mmCIF file of C-alpha atoms in Angstrom:
data_model
loop_
_atom_site.group_PDB
_atom_site.id
_atom_site.type_symbol
_atom_site.label_atom_id
_atom_site.label_comp_id
_atom_site.label_asym_id
_atom_site.label_seq_id
_atom_site.Cartn_x
_atom_site.Cartn_y
_atom_site.Cartn_z
ATOM 1 C CA UNK A 1 -250.257 78.721 -263.282
ATOM 2 C CA UNK A 2 -251.397 75.425 -264.795
ATOM 3 C CA UNK A 3 -254.319 75.563 -267.198
ATOM 4 C CA UNK A 4 -254.704 71.802 -267.593
ATOM 5 C CA UNK A 5 -253.854 72.204 -271.289
ATOM 6 C CA UNK A 6 -250.627 70.564 -272.425
ATOM 7 C CA UNK A 7 -248.589 72.511 -274.933
ATOM 8 C CA UNK A 8 -245.658 71.268 -276.997
ATOM 9 C CA UNK A 9 -243.323 73.327 -274.790
ATOM 10 C CA UNK A 10 -244.679 71.498 -271.729
ATOM 11 C CA UNK A 11 -244.112 68.151 -273.471
ATOM 12 C CA UNK A 12 -240.537 69.102 -274.389
ATOM 13 C CA UNK A 13 -239.735 70.108 -270.832
ATOM 14 C CA UNK A 14 -241.280 66.938 -269.508
ATOM 15 C CA UNK A 15 -239.327 64.796 -271.997
ATOM 16 C CA UNK A 16 -236.079 66.606 -271.136
ATOM 17 C CA UNK A 17 -236.684 66.086 -267.417
ATOM 18 C CA UNK A 18 -237.401 62.391 -267.992
ATOM 19 C CA UNK A 19 -234.223 61.956 -270.071
ATOM 20 C CA UNK A 20 -232.186 63.767 -267.445
ATOM 21 C CA UNK A 21 -233.622 61.546 -264.726
ATOM 22 C CA UNK A 22 -232.847 58.434 -266.774
ATOM 23 C CA UNK A 23 -229.256 59.558 -267.354
ATOM 24 C CA UNK A 24 -228.731 60.299 -263.686
ATOM 25 C CA UNK A 25 -230.217 56.980 -262.661
ATOM 26 C CA UNK A 26 -227.992 55.063 -265.059
ATOM 27 C CA UNK A 27 -224.806 56.599 -263.645
ATOM 28 C CA UNK A 28 -225.764 56.913 -259.971
ATOM 29 C CA UNK A 29 -227.312 53.483 -259.297
ATOM 30 C CA UNK A 30 -224.177 52.258 -257.521
ATOM 31 C CA UNK A 31 -221.019 53.860 -256.231
ATOM 32 C CA UNK A 32 -218.212 53.898 -258.757
ATOM 33 C CA UNK A 33 -215.523 51.315 -258.145
ATOM 34 C CA UNK A 34 -211.959 52.529 -257.823
ATOM 35 C CA UNK A 35 -209.708 51.417 -260.697
ATOM 36 C CA UNK A 36 -205.925 51.478 -260.389
ATOM 37 C CA UNK A 37 -203.555 51.031 -263.294
ATOM 38 C CA UNK A 38 -200.366 49.837 -261.625
ATOM 39 C CA UNK A 39 -197.401 50.310 -263.958
ATOM 40 C CA UNK A 40 -194.656 47.948 -262.858
ATOM 41 C CA UNK A 41 -191.207 46.812 -263.987
ATOM 42 C CA UNK A 42 -189.631 43.447 -263.249
ATOM 43 C CA UNK A 43 -186.637 43.402 -260.919
ATOM 44 C CA UNK A 44 -183.535 41.166 -261.260
ATOM 45 C CA UNK A 45 -184.673 38.864 -258.417
ATOM 46 C CA UNK A 46 -187.909 38.099 -260.311
ATOM 47 C CA UNK A 47 -186.120 37.548 -263.602
ATOM 48 C CA UNK A 48 -183.596 35.178 -261.982
ATOM 49 C CA UNK A 49 -186.410 32.737 -261.162
ATOM 50 C CA UNK A 50 -187.634 30.091 -263.562
ATOM 51 C CA UNK A 51 -191.156 30.605 -264.947
ATOM 52 C CA UNK A 52 -192.506 27.907 -262.590
ATOM 53 C CA UNK A 53 -190.789 29.550 -259.594
ATOM 54 C CA UNK A 54 -192.415 32.875 -260.589
ATOM 55 C CA UNK A 55 -195.877 31.332 -260.748
ATOM 56 C CA UNK A 56 -195.339 29.659 -257.368
ATOM 57 C CA UNK A 57 -194.019 32.887 -255.798
ATOM 58 C CA UNK A 58 -196.901 34.944 -257.131
ATOM 59 C CA UNK A 59 -199.474 32.421 -255.903
ATOM 60 C CA UNK A 60 -198.005 31.732 -252.462
ATOM 61 C CA UNK A 61 -196.249 34.976 -251.539
ATOM 62 C CA UNK A 62 -198.463 37.628 -253.147
ATOM 63 C CA UNK A 63 -201.925 36.463 -254.160
ATOM 64 C CA UNK A 64 -202.503 34.440 -250.996
ATOM 65 C CA UNK A 65 -201.829 37.582 -248.940
ATOM 66 C CA UNK A 66 -204.144 39.705 -251.119
ATOM 67 C CA UNK A 67 -206.907 37.105 -250.811
ATOM 68 C CA UNK A 68 -206.463 36.856 -247.030
ATOM 69 C CA UNK A 69 -206.403 40.598 -246.339
ATOM 70 C CA UNK A 70 -208.880 42.060 -248.841
ATOM 71 C CA UNK A 71 -212.426 41.763 -250.083
ATOM 72 C CA UNK A 72 -214.068 43.431 -253.042
ATOM 73 C CA UNK A 73 -211.039 43.565 -255.357
ATOM 74 C CA UNK A 74 -210.508 42.157 -258.847
ATOM 75 C CA UNK A 75 -207.466 42.242 -261.116
ATOM 76 C CA UNK A 76 -206.220 41.772 -264.649
ATOM 77 C CA UNK A 77 -202.570 41.481 -265.632
ATOM 78 C CA UNK A 78 -201.074 42.717 -268.909
ATOM 79 C CA UNK A 79 -197.594 41.962 -270.254
ATOM 80 C CA UNK A 80 -196.057 44.988 -271.961
ATOM 81 C CA UNK A 81 -192.339 44.180 -272.023
ATOM 82 C CA UNK A 82 -192.399 43.588 -275.759
ATOM 83 C CA UNK A 83 -193.723 47.125 -276.334
ATOM 84 C CA UNK A 84 -192.074 49.175 -273.598
ATOM 85 C CA UNK A 85 -188.783 49.289 -271.743
ATOM 86 C CA UNK A 86 -189.949 51.626 -268.982
ATOM 87 C CA UNK A 87 -192.829 49.389 -267.859
ATOM 88 C CA UNK A 88 -192.853 45.610 -268.280
ATOM 89 C CA UNK A 89 -196.367 44.948 -266.995
ATOM 90 C CA UNK A 90 -199.605 46.699 -266.142
ATOM 91 C CA UNK A 91 -201.652 45.265 -263.311
ATOM 92 C CA UNK A 92 -205.188 46.643 -263.356
ATOM 93 C CA UNK A 93 -206.959 46.503 -260.017
ATOM 94 C CA UNK A 94 -210.602 47.322 -259.427
ATOM 95 C CA UNK A 95 -211.828 47.782 -255.870
ATOM 96 C CA UNK A 96 -215.402 48.201 -254.691
ATOM 97 C CA UNK A 97 -214.454 51.366 -252.805
ATOM 98 C CA UNK A 98 -211.517 53.379 -251.458
ATOM 99 C CA UNK A 99 -211.251 51.288 -248.293
ATOM 100 C CA UNK A 100 -210.926 48.075 -250.315
ATOM 101 C CA UNK A 101 -208.283 49.762 -252.483
ATOM 102 C CA UNK A 102 -206.301 50.959 -249.448
ATOM 103 C CA UNK A 103 -206.377 47.459 -247.942
ATOM 104 C CA UNK A 104 -205.134 46.065 -251.255
ATOM 105 C CA UNK A 105 -202.159 48.431 -251.361
ATOM 106 C CA UNK A 106 -201.347 47.692 -247.715
ATOM 107 C CA UNK A 107 -201.461 43.956 -248.452
ATOM 108 C CA UNK A 108 -199.237 44.256 -251.534
ATOM 109 C CA UNK A 109 -196.697 46.358 -249.626
ATOM 110 C CA UNK A 110 -196.316 43.500 -247.130
ATOM 111 C CA UNK A 111 -195.240 41.070 -249.860
ATOM 112 C CA UNK A 112 -192.064 40.633 -251.920
ATOM 113 C CA UNK A 113 -194.028 41.932 -254.918
ATOM 114 C CA UNK A 114 -193.486 45.516 -253.729
ATOM 115 C CA UNK A 115 -189.966 46.736 -254.613
ATOM 116 C CA UNK A 116 -188.381 43.287 -254.480
ATOM 117 C CA UNK A 117 -189.919 41.392 -257.396
ATOM 118 C CA UNK A 118 -191.280 44.490 -259.120
ATOM 119 C CA UNK A 119 -190.568 48.206 -259.109
ATOM 120 C CA UNK A 120 -193.744 50.261 -258.882
ATOM 121 C CA UNK A 121 -193.203 52.800 -261.670
ATOM 122 C CA UNK A 122 -196.520 54.607 -261.265
ATOM 123 C CA UNK A 123 -200.083 54.077 -260.103
ATOM 124 C CA UNK A 124 -202.889 55.831 -261.949
ATOM 125 C CA UNK A 125 -206.153 55.725 -259.991
ATOM 126 C CA UNK A 126 -209.547 56.775 -261.272
ATOM 127 C CA UNK A 127 -213.187 55.903 -261.586
ATOM 128 C CA UNK A 128 -214.669 54.759 -264.869
ATOM 129 C CA UNK A 129 -216.789 57.435 -266.559
ATOM 130 C CA UNK A 130 -216.450 59.843 -263.647
ATOM 131 C CA UNK A 131 -217.532 62.769 -265.822
ATOM 132 C CA UNK A 132 -220.813 60.997 -266.610
ATOM 133 C CA UNK A 133 -221.510 60.393 -262.920
ATOM 134 C CA UNK A 134 -220.622 63.987 -262.049
ATOM 135 C CA UNK A 135 -222.849 65.573 -264.669
ATOM 136 C CA UNK A 136 -225.575 62.930 -264.926
ATOM 137 C CA UNK A 137 -224.810 61.941 -268.523
ATOM 138 C CA UNK A 138 -224.669 58.573 -270.220
ATOM 139 C CA UNK A 139 -221.020 57.452 -270.601
ATOM 140 C CA UNK A 140 -220.652 58.379 -274.279
ATOM 141 C CA UNK A 141 -216.862 57.792 -274.321
ATOM 142 C CA UNK A 142 -217.355 54.084 -273.567
ATOM 143 C CA UNK A 143 -218.228 52.037 -276.644
ATOM 144 C CA UNK A 144 -218.155 48.536 -278.025
ATOM 145 C CA UNK A 145 -218.026 48.100 -281.795
#
């Protein structure tokens, strides 16, 4: 029963509810994109090409197909061959949703990239700060210093 009198306990509850609502809003405003860490290793056919031939092959045989058959995907490419022998590169893909990700993989499989130029060692798929979205928390594990 409300008496119209605000107590400190009422204020604490109200502040907690507001903070919880803020945290949920910050993590639920948009659907989480799908991020895939594609661990790949160069194949002999790729290494036999000159650097210019590699750039041309990637642009004309792989990226043109990805651009034609997908929307809502972004990528970053990391060279790791000087640090690892199991994986020579990590290609990070971010897709707006699972459908965009599936179309990306289908497109890549139709190119020489897949198992001809590169061996797909592993694909690790996740969503950034999934725990925060699940529990309505701010993403405390993500920082910039």
